[in-house]
XYZ file of C-alpha atoms in Angstrom:
404
model
C 15.574 18.680 -14.278
C 17.465 21.347 -12.317
C 20.838 22.189 -13.809
C 24.141 23.027 -11.752
C 26.302 25.469 -12.451
C 29.093 26.269 -9.295
C 32.501 26.733 -8.494
C 33.468 23.398 -8.707
C 32.183 22.622 -12.345
C 34.211 25.782 -12.804
C 37.337 24.633 -11.197
C 37.273 21.411 -13.410
C 36.514 23.177 -16.017
C 39.999 25.237 -15.588
C 41.844 21.784 -15.669
C 40.373 20.754 -18.662
C 41.870 24.321 -20.283
C 45.001 22.999 -19.394
C 44.301 19.429 -20.424
C 43.465 20.806 -23.914
C 46.268 20.294 -26.587
C 44.332 21.400 -29.660
C 43.608 25.364 -30.194
C 39.858 24.360 -31.458
C 39.426 22.046 -28.123
C 40.673 25.081 -26.412
C 38.512 27.279 -28.006
C 35.402 25.547 -27.574
C 36.000 24.992 -23.336
C 37.008 29.037 -23.091
C 33.178 29.012 -24.780
C 31.968 27.395 -21.975
C 33.891 29.100 -19.290
C 33.178 32.376 -20.973
C 29.232 31.469 -20.521
C 29.903 29.742 -16.813
C 30.849 33.273 -15.835
C 28.663 35.483 -17.463
C 26.431 35.547 -14.595
C 25.401 38.641 -12.277
C 27.026 39.073 -9.442
C 28.692 35.651 -8.018
C 26.268 33.824 -9.652
C 27.145 31.036 -12.650
C 25.612 30.936 -15.239
C 23.958 27.344 -16.472
C 20.798 26.617 -18.225
C 20.414 24.780 -21.229
C 23.018 26.462 -23.580
C 26.009 25.090 -20.641
C 24.581 22.009 -21.603
C 25.072 22.371 -25.046
C 28.115 24.183 -25.273
C 29.980 21.146 -23.080
C 28.513 18.964 -25.855
C 30.127 20.953 -28.720
C 33.354 21.147 -26.422
C 33.201 17.241 -26.297
C 32.127 16.530 -30.077
C 35.957 19.075 -31.096
C 37.602 17.058 -28.844
C 36.377 13.477 -30.445
C 37.135 15.366 -33.359
C 40.548 15.699 -32.174
C 41.427 12.623 -31.094
C 41.702 13.543 -27.158
C 39.576 10.867 -25.368
C 40.652 12.131 -22.084
C 39.583 15.495 -22.788
C 36.022 14.130 -24.025
C 36.151 11.584 -20.594
C 36.600 14.832 -18.346
C 34.012 17.186 -20.434
C 31.412 13.830 -20.055
C 32.088 14.301 -16.321
C 31.017 18.057 -16.544
C 27.999 16.810 -18.469
C 27.208 14.247 -15.602
C 27.674 16.913 -12.685
C 25.913 19.792 -14.210
C 22.733 17.280 -15.020
C 22.429 15.848 -11.349
C 23.792 12.049 -12.757
C 26.938 12.556 -10.802
C 26.913 13.787 -7.182
C 28.672 16.466 -5.808
C 31.093 14.601 -3.650
C 32.173 12.054 -6.023
C 32.877 15.037 -8.480
C 35.112 17.317 -5.741
C 37.220 13.481 -4.449
C 37.144 12.900 -8.137
C 39.334 15.604 -8.924
C 40.324 17.029 -5.876
C 39.059 19.910 -6.638
C 39.025 21.371 -3.166
C 41.988 20.018 -1.579
C 45.998 20.289 -1.042
C 48.001 17.935 -2.024
C 47.278 14.550 -2.738
C 45.159 15.450 1.132
C 41.395 13.762 0.807
C 38.433 15.509 2.035
C 38.528 14.227 5.286
C 35.142 15.793 5.690
C 33.508 13.344 3.264
C 35.922 10.767 4.756
C 33.561 11.153 8.185
C 30.833 12.305 6.791
C 30.025 8.281 5.023
C 31.985 6.462 8.172
C 29.268 8.008 10.335
C 26.656 6.617 7.985
C 27.558 3.775 7.490
C 28.344 3.393 10.867
C 24.753 4.072 12.078
C 23.276 2.363 9.116
C 25.125 -0.797 10.485
C 24.206 -0.170 13.945
C 20.415 -0.176 12.932
C 20.779 -3.578 11.750
C 22.995 -5.073 13.988
C 19.760 -3.867 17.064
C 17.469 -5.697 14.934
C 19.227 -8.249 14.099
C 20.002 -9.206 17.535
C 16.078 -8.415 18.265
C 15.227 -11.000 16.277
C 17.543 -12.917 17.592
C 16.219 -13.047 20.646
C 12.183 -13.324 19.830
C 13.627 -16.585 17.513
C 16.686 -18.048 18.966
C 16.320 -21.524 16.467
C 16.240 -19.171 13.849
C 18.222 -20.366 10.940
C 20.849 -17.652 8.608
C 17.907 -17.896 5.913
C 15.047 -16.776 8.564
C 17.531 -13.708 9.859
C 18.406 -12.816 6.293
C 14.583 -13.168 5.255
C 14.043 -10.921 8.503
C 16.160 -7.860 6.724
C 14.510 -8.367 2.630
C 11.110 -7.745 5.039
C 12.448 -4.507 6.947
C 13.600 -3.402 3.313
C 11.040 -3.699 1.636
C 8.985 -1.700 4.504
C 11.376 1.264 4.347
C 9.390 2.773 1.410
C 7.248 3.070 4.308
C 8.605 4.955 6.590
C 6.122 6.775 9.188
C 7.264 9.574 11.351
C 4.412 10.255 14.086
C 3.636 14.017 14.685
C 3.463 13.448 18.396
C 7.425 12.208 18.364
C 9.588 14.997 16.642
C 12.566 13.319 15.030
C 11.779 9.889 15.484
C 10.483 7.514 12.867
C 8.930 3.827 12.548
C 9.074 0.736 10.653
C 5.785 -0.397 10.140
C 6.318 -4.255 10.092
C 4.076 -5.507 7.299
C 3.515 -2.252 5.182
C 4.930 -3.274 2.302
C 3.094 -6.266 2.241
C -0.154 -4.394 2.641
C 0.655 -2.298 0.253
C 0.680 -5.089 -1.616
C -3.390 -6.204 -1.439
C -4.167 -3.399 -1.839
C -2.551 -2.277 -4.893
C -4.315 -5.214 -6.217
C -7.560 -4.585 -5.328
C -7.256 -1.161 -6.870
C -5.549 -1.961 -9.574
C -8.239 -4.705 -10.400
C -11.440 -3.370 -8.904
C -11.411 0.484 -8.826
C -10.435 2.818 -11.614
C -7.237 4.354 -9.180
C -4.818 6.535 -11.647
C -1.762 4.896 -9.385
C -3.050 1.674 -7.757
C 0.998 1.789 -6.390
C 0.805 4.924 -4.993
C -2.452 4.765 -4.051
C -2.057 2.078 -1.936
C 0.976 3.043 -0.371
C -0.799 5.746 0.697
C -3.314 4.486 2.381
C -0.816 1.873 3.761
C 1.357 4.217 5.594
C -2.129 6.450 7.115
C -4.117 4.904 9.816
C -7.069 7.302 8.972
C -6.760 5.884 5.473
C -6.784 2.511 6.893
C -9.600 3.300 9.335
C -12.081 4.706 6.823
C -11.052 2.026 4.173
C -12.463 -0.703 7.575
C -15.250 0.568 7.790
C -16.692 1.187 4.078
C -20.338 0.766 3.940
C -20.234 -3.248 3.304
C -16.552 -3.705 4.028
C -15.669 -5.060 0.489
C -12.480 -3.343 -0.392
C -10.863 -4.823 2.610
C -12.554 -8.552 2.063
C -11.258 -8.255 -1.158
C -7.601 -7.362 0.160
C -7.648 -9.792 2.909
C -8.674 -12.377 0.644
C -5.754 -12.082 -2.578
C -3.363 -11.668 0.983
C -4.797 -15.214 1.817
C -4.852 -16.292 -1.858
C -1.270 -14.937 -2.598
C 0.233 -16.618 0.525
C -1.106 -20.079 -0.658
C -0.071 -19.841 -3.974
C 3.862 -19.393 -2.498
C 3.376 -23.015 -0.132
C 2.296 -24.891 -2.987
C 5.193 -23.975 -5.120
C 7.214 -24.745 -2.199
C 5.803 -27.763 -1.800
C 5.577 -28.222 -5.870
C 9.302 -27.962 -5.932
C 10.290 -30.105 -2.706
C 10.955 -33.740 -4.266
C 9.966 -35.613 -1.103
C 6.477 -33.915 -1.134
C 4.211 -36.941 -1.539
C 0.462 -36.950 -3.301
C -0.809 -36.965 -0.407
C 0.738 -33.448 0.991
C 0.093 -32.298 -2.480
C -3.747 -33.007 -1.879
C -3.974 -31.530 2.180
C -2.415 -28.226 0.400
C -5.316 -28.796 -2.528
C -7.984 -29.410 -1.397
C -8.857 -26.187 -0.065
C -8.372 -24.026 -2.492
C -11.139 -24.775 -5.021
C -10.437 -21.234 -6.502
C -6.605 -22.139 -7.568
C -8.544 -24.480 -10.276
C -10.708 -21.447 -11.549
C -13.422 -19.465 -11.083
C -16.264 -22.027 -12.255
C -15.375 -24.218 -9.294
C -17.496 -23.082 -5.982
C -16.412 -25.549 -3.562
C -14.841 -29.333 -2.761
C -17.317 -32.145 -2.687
C -18.223 -33.571 0.824
C -17.832 -36.903 -1.081
C -14.512 -38.522 -2.776
C -15.792 -42.561 -2.920
C -18.929 -42.107 -5.578
C -18.342 -45.383 -6.972
C -17.298 -48.537 -5.653
C -13.597 -49.055 -5.401
C -13.111 -45.480 -7.145
C -11.560 -42.867 -5.184
C -10.933 -39.433 -6.382
C -8.709 -36.904 -4.870
C -10.492 -33.690 -5.876
C -13.495 -33.803 -6.578
C -14.862 -29.827 -7.725
C -18.085 -29.087 -7.911
C -19.361 -25.974 -10.828
C -21.714 -23.552 -10.204
C -24.511 -26.112 -12.126
C -23.479 -28.430 -9.455
C -21.250 -30.278 -12.541
C -18.483 -32.904 -11.015
C -14.666 -32.010 -12.408
C -12.383 -34.270 -10.635
C -8.635 -33.722 -9.971
C -6.406 -36.264 -10.497
C -2.927 -36.352 -8.091
C 0.395 -37.529 -9.224
C 3.632 -36.176 -7.679
C 5.050 -32.782 -8.866
C 9.645 -33.457 -8.471
C 9.151 -37.038 -7.280
C 7.554 -37.890 -10.883
C 9.373 -39.753 -14.041
C 9.914 -37.875 -17.197
C 6.946 -36.530 -18.741
C 7.606 -36.065 -22.226
C 10.562 -38.002 -23.998
C 12.215 -37.693 -27.600
C 10.087 -39.737 -30.523
C 10.953 -39.444 -34.505
C 12.806 -35.965 -34.115
C 9.522 -34.972 -31.539
C 8.475 -34.866 -27.894
C 6.491 -37.077 -26.969
C 4.003 -37.631 -23.410
C 5.591 -40.339 -21.540
C 3.509 -43.490 -20.394
C 3.650 -41.827 -16.916
C 1.176 -39.380 -18.229
C -0.539 -41.561 -20.835
C -1.359 -43.777 -16.999
C -2.506 -41.166 -15.247
C -4.900 -40.230 -18.238
C -5.889 -43.524 -18.564
C -7.195 -43.931 -14.737
C -8.917 -40.116 -14.888
C -10.966 -41.579 -17.611
C -11.468 -44.886 -16.412
C -13.311 -42.696 -13.486
C -15.048 -40.834 -16.023
C -16.499 -44.224 -17.581
C -17.481 -45.102 -13.581
C -19.541 -41.742 -13.118
C -21.111 -42.610 -16.342
C -22.308 -45.423 -15.186
C -23.700 -44.597 -12.091
C -24.916 -41.622 -13.044
C -28.561 -41.825 -12.302
C -27.044 -43.502 -8.448
C -24.837 -40.597 -7.791
C -27.230 -37.790 -8.890
C -30.051 -39.632 -6.352
C -27.687 -39.786 -3.408
C -25.647 -37.529 -3.497
C -27.406 -34.514 -5.949
C -23.974 -34.013 -8.414
C -24.439 -34.363 -11.960
C -22.133 -36.255 -13.425
C -23.041 -36.063 -17.738
C -20.901 -33.666 -18.588
C -18.174 -34.265 -16.070
C -14.352 -33.288 -16.863
C -11.520 -34.541 -15.092
C -7.818 -32.644 -14.770
C -4.616 -35.055 -14.045
C -1.763 -33.129 -12.624
C 1.547 -34.526 -12.477
C 4.911 -33.180 -13.001
C 7.029 -30.048 -12.915
C 9.763 -28.571 -15.551
C 12.410 -28.842 -13.483
C 12.425 -32.314 -13.991
C 13.282 -31.634 -17.305
C 16.305 -28.921 -17.485
C 17.358 -29.084 -20.976
C 13.753 -28.817 -22.108
C 12.337 -25.425 -22.020
C 8.537 -25.034 -19.864
C 6.852 -24.003 -23.104
C 7.936 -26.494 -24.978
C 6.701 -28.995 -22.497
C 3.721 -27.363 -22.248
C 3.075 -27.276 -25.190
C 3.635 -31.175 -25.835
C 0.702 -32.032 -23.106
C -1.525 -28.778 -24.584
C -1.054 -31.199 -28.061
C -2.435 -34.109 -25.947
C -4.789 -32.152 -24.347
C -6.534 -31.235 -27.581
C -7.241 -35.222 -28.205
C -8.579 -35.974 -25.125
C -12.013 -33.677 -24.622
C -12.943 -34.832 -21.105
C -9.342 -35.215 -19.602
C -6.745 -32.387 -18.896
C -2.817 -32.520 -18.483
C -1.212 -29.866 -16.351
C 2.215 -29.220 -14.502
C 1.884 -28.133 -10.806
C 3.952 -25.491 -12.401
C 1.309 -24.016 -15.017
C -1.563 -24.147 -12.697
C -0.070 -22.625 -10.053
C 0.815 -19.848 -12.616
C -2.614 -19.360 -14.231
C -3.646 -19.050 -10.638
C -1.466 -16.257 -9.235
C -2.545 -14.764 -12.954
C -5.582 -14.455 -11.268
C -4.570 -12.503 -8.751
C -3.444 -9.220 -11.314
C -0.446 -10.395 -12.580
C 1.695 -9.491 -9.692
C 4.403 -11.985 -8.212
C 3.464 -14.217 -5.163
C 7.243 -13.714 -4.170
C 9.817 -11.325 -4.247
């Protein structure tokens, strides 16, 4: 940490010396000034000794109940250690002004900086609206948020001195790369490495021309999966979303249900009269069926019964339906294996139902615990809320949130 000792600090300390009343406090402030002025020539002396003397002076002022002096000395400490910026320090104590007039240079600098910043955001907003004339206020706001996230990756082209570029999507690209580096490669600081790669076209070229392209492919897949989770979260929180809407979004994303599932089976009607929502296959060919119920459109999932939370009939009916599917699969196991090449002897089921938002007065963890207790008594059927499924899927991406 670089300590600051200058004329502004000396001026402020002289004012503190005049404010102090008790002799012990005046003596302590004088000791600070003596040290500050002991530098060679016009240079003022700082260092840890200055900090120690300021702290001692502050202690003496507190012992004498001179709390206004304590506050002044604290500002001196903050300025010396860099926690209080010079313009604020000089403005607060009017160190280099005549009478009550504030320094116009500071005002003009702030005004010009704010004007340039607002002009930039105005131009960006106008450009976005020209390209998206039907955009809503929320979409414009999200565009600004994205620009702000890309600002840390500002580029300075060598062939355009004095010009800088905000490359849209740099922050998102850095996030994908960070996930790859964090989960697959031993890098001391994944975030810093990812930021460096995202800002460097040369580094991106090297990454793209990697021997088998695995790093780039993993980054692209993580991007796709993160986008899928974001989309599914929005859908699961939409009260108007139907079971069909949820099925359409989930059936192409078998990875969301866990790494043991390799694909979705082509046939959904394996038993006459039964059509499963999403039939998943493990690597050994064993079937796992997913029964979908509405998320926000569902009725209550739990209720109070004898001082405890228990699942409602909504949940039990869904579990019963899944069990009936499994019974049908067991009874037709031989035929299903011969016709479709699918093993159903060890088939299991997942019931996806409801959302914690249906129970605003119940902690999400408590709701999940009720369903987990139920799961321990149904060995082949598991019940999850959409939120818990998506939280697990997000953790599989490295524990980094998929939304800002």
